[in-house]
């Protein structure tokens, strides 16, 4: 089947099955064409919480599809590729959180949504890159155990000096590979460009930036800013999204590819929806506890 026909068939199947297609900004551009909603982790969690479709097909990495299921136990959530797993979400375990709680009994646990359902269930509240500062600021406790992204944790600490952020460390291999040196070179090549970076980038990269944004916040910033050129410090798929939403502006990427995000293809989506494969299942006990942490996040932002 050629690509246009595949897109047509997927759209037909969505109608027949009352399915909604939630797509992360980093997905392949052809997947945008079948999306009902394209967004960042926070927007997608909100869209999942709101939908009245019976089936949610989640085009993104595992933790995003899991969050959709945590928020929608009565719905069928399909993830088109079980190997699309965010490596950062595998870097922290429930045992590590329990140890940290023992060591810092007064601290609250804030986990980035890039975590497993089990880790969310052990956390007090979740956050995304879009709301991490607001979530931590909303807490009355001074001591915060923050996991797993060390760069996001350091960014939150820089914005909230009165808090004591204790990092249970992990990182994103895509963002952590963006080095200040290559960003500086790109700035020399494009002196009129604004530098917009994701908070998963290293602190020395963040220091050089004109704006620090979640993926969807980048779209808003680039649309509203008078500049015509932007250097983008995040996963390279974001450039397609920015070009689509900001016609006439130029984007230069300093980030690499998230191989896990790109494991999702139109063929896999078609097969998943047609045969209702890739069902996301979460044990009820874990789901209920994880939902509390996600709900608390959604209430804050
Ligand atoms: P956003 O929530 O900003 O889309 O980020 C998700 C992510 O995985 C970044 O690498
Ligand atoms: Fe995970 Fe990084 Fe890929 Fe985002 S870009 S899904 S944090 S590996």
XYZ file of C-alpha atoms and ligand atoms in Angstrom:
319
model
C 0.000 0.000 0.000
C 1.457 3.423 -0.837
C 1.665 6.152 1.797
C -1.391 8.163 0.655
C -3.553 5.036 0.554
C -2.294 3.996 4.011
C -3.198 7.431 5.413
C -6.664 7.179 3.820
C -7.207 3.700 5.311
C -6.072 4.767 8.795
C -8.454 7.745 8.725
C -11.294 5.404 7.655
C -10.464 2.951 10.456
C -10.392 5.762 13.031
C -13.982 6.691 12.113
C -15.226 3.103 12.055
C -13.705 2.300 15.444
C -14.277 5.644 17.211
C -10.532 6.011 17.737
C -8.463 9.092 18.440
C -4.839 9.451 17.340
C -2.593 11.277 19.837
C 0.796 12.148 18.368
C 3.918 13.539 20.032
C 5.738 16.432 18.331
C 8.813 14.225 17.649
C 6.906 11.745 15.496
C 7.549 11.338 11.761
C 5.903 14.072 9.587
C 3.672 11.578 7.730
C 2.184 10.598 11.106
C 1.124 14.224 11.681
C -1.303 13.708 8.768
C -3.405 11.162 10.659
C -3.259 12.947 14.040
C -6.268 14.236 15.923
C -3.923 16.031 18.250
C -0.166 16.733 18.065
C 1.536 18.032 21.192
C 4.010 17.813 24.050
C 3.721 15.393 26.983
C 1.518 17.723 29.012
C -0.883 18.545 26.188
C -1.141 14.867 25.262
C -1.890 13.869 28.865
C -4.613 16.524 28.941
C -6.003 15.380 25.581
C -6.028 11.771 26.854
C -7.863 12.829 30.013
C -10.518 14.650 27.968
C -11.235 12.384 25.017
C -14.546 10.568 24.623
C -13.253 8.240 21.896
C -13.330 4.536 22.758
C -9.838 3.784 21.453
C -6.724 5.920 21.933
C -3.831 5.174 19.567
C -0.765 6.729 21.131
C 2.068 7.634 18.755
C 4.969 8.358 21.076
C 7.116 6.431 23.539
C 5.865 3.934 26.136
C 5.486 6.216 29.157
C 3.164 8.520 27.209
C 0.850 5.655 26.214
C 0.966 4.410 29.815
C -0.101 7.830 31.111
C -3.062 7.757 28.708
C -4.091 4.360 30.112
C -3.579 5.473 33.725
C -5.989 8.344 33.076
C -8.445 6.231 31.022
C -8.788 2.718 32.471
C -12.093 2.073 30.710
C -10.657 2.898 27.272
C -8.546 0.798 24.969
C -5.112 2.390 24.637
C -3.013 1.047 21.762
C 0.742 1.620 21.426
C 1.894 0.727 17.899
C 5.416 -0.420 18.854
C 6.246 -1.940 22.200
C 9.969 -1.323 21.594
C 9.395 2.446 21.476
C 10.664 2.769 25.039
C 12.213 5.981 26.410
C 15.633 4.980 27.816
C 15.487 7.702 30.468
C 12.262 6.197 31.854
C 14.203 2.975 32.517
C 16.939 4.718 34.515
C 15.122 4.905 37.841
C 13.548 2.093 39.858
C 10.964 1.872 42.628
C 13.676 0.533 44.989
C 15.822 3.629 44.401
C 12.876 5.900 45.234
C 12.177 3.942 48.422
C 15.840 4.285 49.456
C 15.769 8.031 48.800
C 12.608 8.412 50.868
C 14.347 6.683 53.788
C 17.365 8.950 53.420
C 15.300 12.151 53.108
C 12.090 11.512 55.092
C 10.908 15.130 54.860
C 11.203 15.317 51.078
C 8.416 14.962 48.490
C 9.026 12.919 45.357
C 8.472 14.654 42.032
C 8.837 12.396 39.044
C 9.113 13.580 35.473
C 6.461 11.873 33.335
C 9.348 10.105 31.562
C 9.093 7.277 34.129
C 7.386 3.884 34.368
C 3.878 3.547 35.847
C 5.486 1.806 38.863
C 7.745 4.792 39.559
C 4.820 7.213 39.155
C 2.921 5.106 41.700
C 5.747 5.672 44.216
C 5.810 9.435 43.574
C 3.846 12.250 45.178
C 3.382 14.252 42.009
C 4.472 14.121 38.377
C 5.646 16.921 36.114
C 6.505 17.486 32.472
C 9.061 19.803 30.914
C 6.281 22.381 30.434
C 5.241 22.589 34.087
C 8.182 21.298 36.182
C 8.962 24.718 37.678
C 5.285 25.397 38.479
C 4.755 21.956 40.008
C 7.781 22.250 42.298
C 6.899 25.862 43.178
C 3.406 24.715 44.198
C 4.759 22.360 46.886
C 4.946 23.544 50.482
C 7.905 21.259 51.241
C 11.408 22.648 50.833
C 13.119 19.330 50.056
C 12.274 17.741 46.743
C 13.510 14.404 45.439
C 13.429 14.952 41.676
C 13.794 12.121 39.189
C 15.023 11.109 36.618
C 16.214 13.980 34.416
C 19.249 15.601 36.039
C 19.316 18.537 33.615
C 15.646 19.365 34.159
C 16.241 19.065 37.904
C 19.135 21.543 37.709
C 17.005 23.893 35.615
C 14.201 23.782 38.210
C 16.756 24.409 40.966
C 18.088 27.468 39.097
C 14.553 28.894 38.909
C 13.635 28.054 42.517
C 16.699 28.756 44.686
C 14.670 28.432 47.914
C 13.993 24.771 47.237
C 16.497 22.011 47.897
C 16.387 19.680 44.890
C 17.851 16.233 45.549
C 18.474 14.527 42.241
C 17.903 10.835 41.620
C 19.751 10.859 38.398
C 18.982 9.871 34.830
C 19.281 11.735 31.551
C 18.105 11.870 27.949
C 20.796 10.654 25.561
C 19.502 12.937 22.779
C 19.550 16.184 24.765
C 22.615 15.402 26.840
C 24.622 15.024 23.624
C 23.970 18.638 22.641
C 27.172 20.415 23.657
C 27.739 24.109 24.344
C 30.612 24.109 21.866
C 28.456 23.062 18.907
C 25.707 25.445 19.978
C 28.233 28.308 20.033
C 29.391 27.353 16.508
C 25.799 27.381 15.295
C 25.292 30.827 16.875
C 28.360 32.084 14.991
C 26.972 30.728 11.736
C 23.517 32.247 12.347
C 24.125 35.443 14.325
C 20.525 36.678 13.925
C 18.958 33.460 15.157
C 17.382 33.054 18.595
C 18.470 29.959 20.515
C 15.570 27.899 21.874
C 16.378 24.785 23.919
C 14.583 22.037 25.807
C 15.192 21.883 29.589
C 16.589 18.336 29.185
C 19.715 20.071 27.781
C 22.861 20.543 29.882
C 23.095 23.649 32.120
C 25.881 25.229 30.010
C 23.657 24.930 26.917
C 20.668 26.361 28.793
C 22.824 29.316 29.870
C 23.333 30.282 26.212
C 19.623 30.121 25.345
C 17.157 32.920 24.642
C 14.304 30.626 25.704
C 13.937 27.300 27.527
C 10.790 25.516 26.371
C 8.916 22.243 26.250
C 8.415 21.077 22.676
C 5.025 22.795 22.289
C 6.179 25.936 24.091
C 8.838 26.163 21.347
C 6.106 26.512 18.721
C 4.443 29.358 20.615
C 7.763 31.127 21.191
C 8.882 30.882 17.544
C 5.454 31.963 16.248
C 5.237 35.008 18.499
C 8.878 36.112 18.303
C 9.809 38.692 15.672
C 13.003 36.811 14.750
C 13.011 34.988 11.433
C 15.619 32.359 12.344
C 15.917 29.991 15.285
C 18.511 27.479 16.476
C 16.620 24.602 18.065
C 18.131 22.496 20.864
C 15.984 19.395 20.918
C 15.205 16.215 18.974
C 15.463 16.855 15.232
C 11.839 15.835 14.474
C 10.749 19.076 16.101
C 11.988 20.967 13.038
C 9.188 19.459 10.887
C 6.609 20.613 13.416
C 8.080 24.120 13.634
C 8.227 24.474 9.840
C 4.593 23.396 9.605
C 3.421 25.895 12.227
C 5.738 28.804 11.412
C 5.868 29.096 7.610
C 8.466 31.544 6.316
C 10.767 31.134 9.333
C 14.077 29.247 9.315
C 15.115 26.571 11.809
C 18.562 25.095 12.457
C 18.741 21.989 14.613
C 21.572 21.161 17.017
C 19.948 17.959 18.316
C 20.043 14.368 17.114
C 17.412 11.677 16.574
C 15.432 9.855 19.239
C 15.556 6.364 17.748
C 12.797 5.155 20.052
C 10.324 7.843 18.919
C 11.058 6.973 15.298
C 10.205 3.283 15.771
C 6.551 4.179 15.188
C 5.611 4.034 11.498
C 2.387 4.395 9.482
C 2.487 0.655 8.698
C 2.626 -0.221 12.400
C -0.177 2.227 13.205
C -2.374 0.705 10.477
C -1.739 -2.838 11.714
C -2.268 -1.811 15.350
C -5.598 -0.120 14.732
C -6.932 -2.699 12.250
C -6.179 -5.633 14.546
C -6.448 -3.769 17.865
C -2.929 -4.860 18.805
C -0.484 -3.349 21.292
C -2.983 -2.909 24.143
C -1.480 -1.083 27.121
C -2.303 -2.839 30.410
C -1.430 -1.612 33.904
C -2.130 -3.407 37.180
C -5.032 -1.672 38.914
C -3.168 -1.181 42.193
C -0.299 0.569 40.398
C -2.650 2.516 38.142
C -4.630 4.001 41.020
C -1.501 5.210 42.806
C 0.088 6.526 39.596
C -3.156 8.345 38.719
C -2.968 10.282 41.979
C 0.465 11.649 41.018
C -0.701 12.509 37.492
C -3.962 14.084 38.699
C -2.064 16.208 41.180
C 0.124 17.453 38.316
C -2.886 18.216 36.109
C -4.486 20.182 38.945
C -1.381 22.374 39.355
C -0.880 23.363 35.741
P 7.949 17.437 25.887
O 7.011 17.184 26.999
O 8.572 18.794 25.932
O 7.287 17.176 24.561
O 9.190 16.455 26.020
C 9.068 15.068 25.982
C 10.344 14.413 25.768
O 10.455 13.217 25.798
C 11.502 15.250 25.512
O 12.577 14.491 25.162
Fe 13.199 9.815 26.004
Fe 14.998 11.593 25.168
Fe 13.596 10.207 23.391
Fe 12.441 12.151 24.878
S 14.041 12.382 23.310
S 11.619 10.112 24.448
S 13.524 11.857 26.804
S 15.083 9.383 24.863
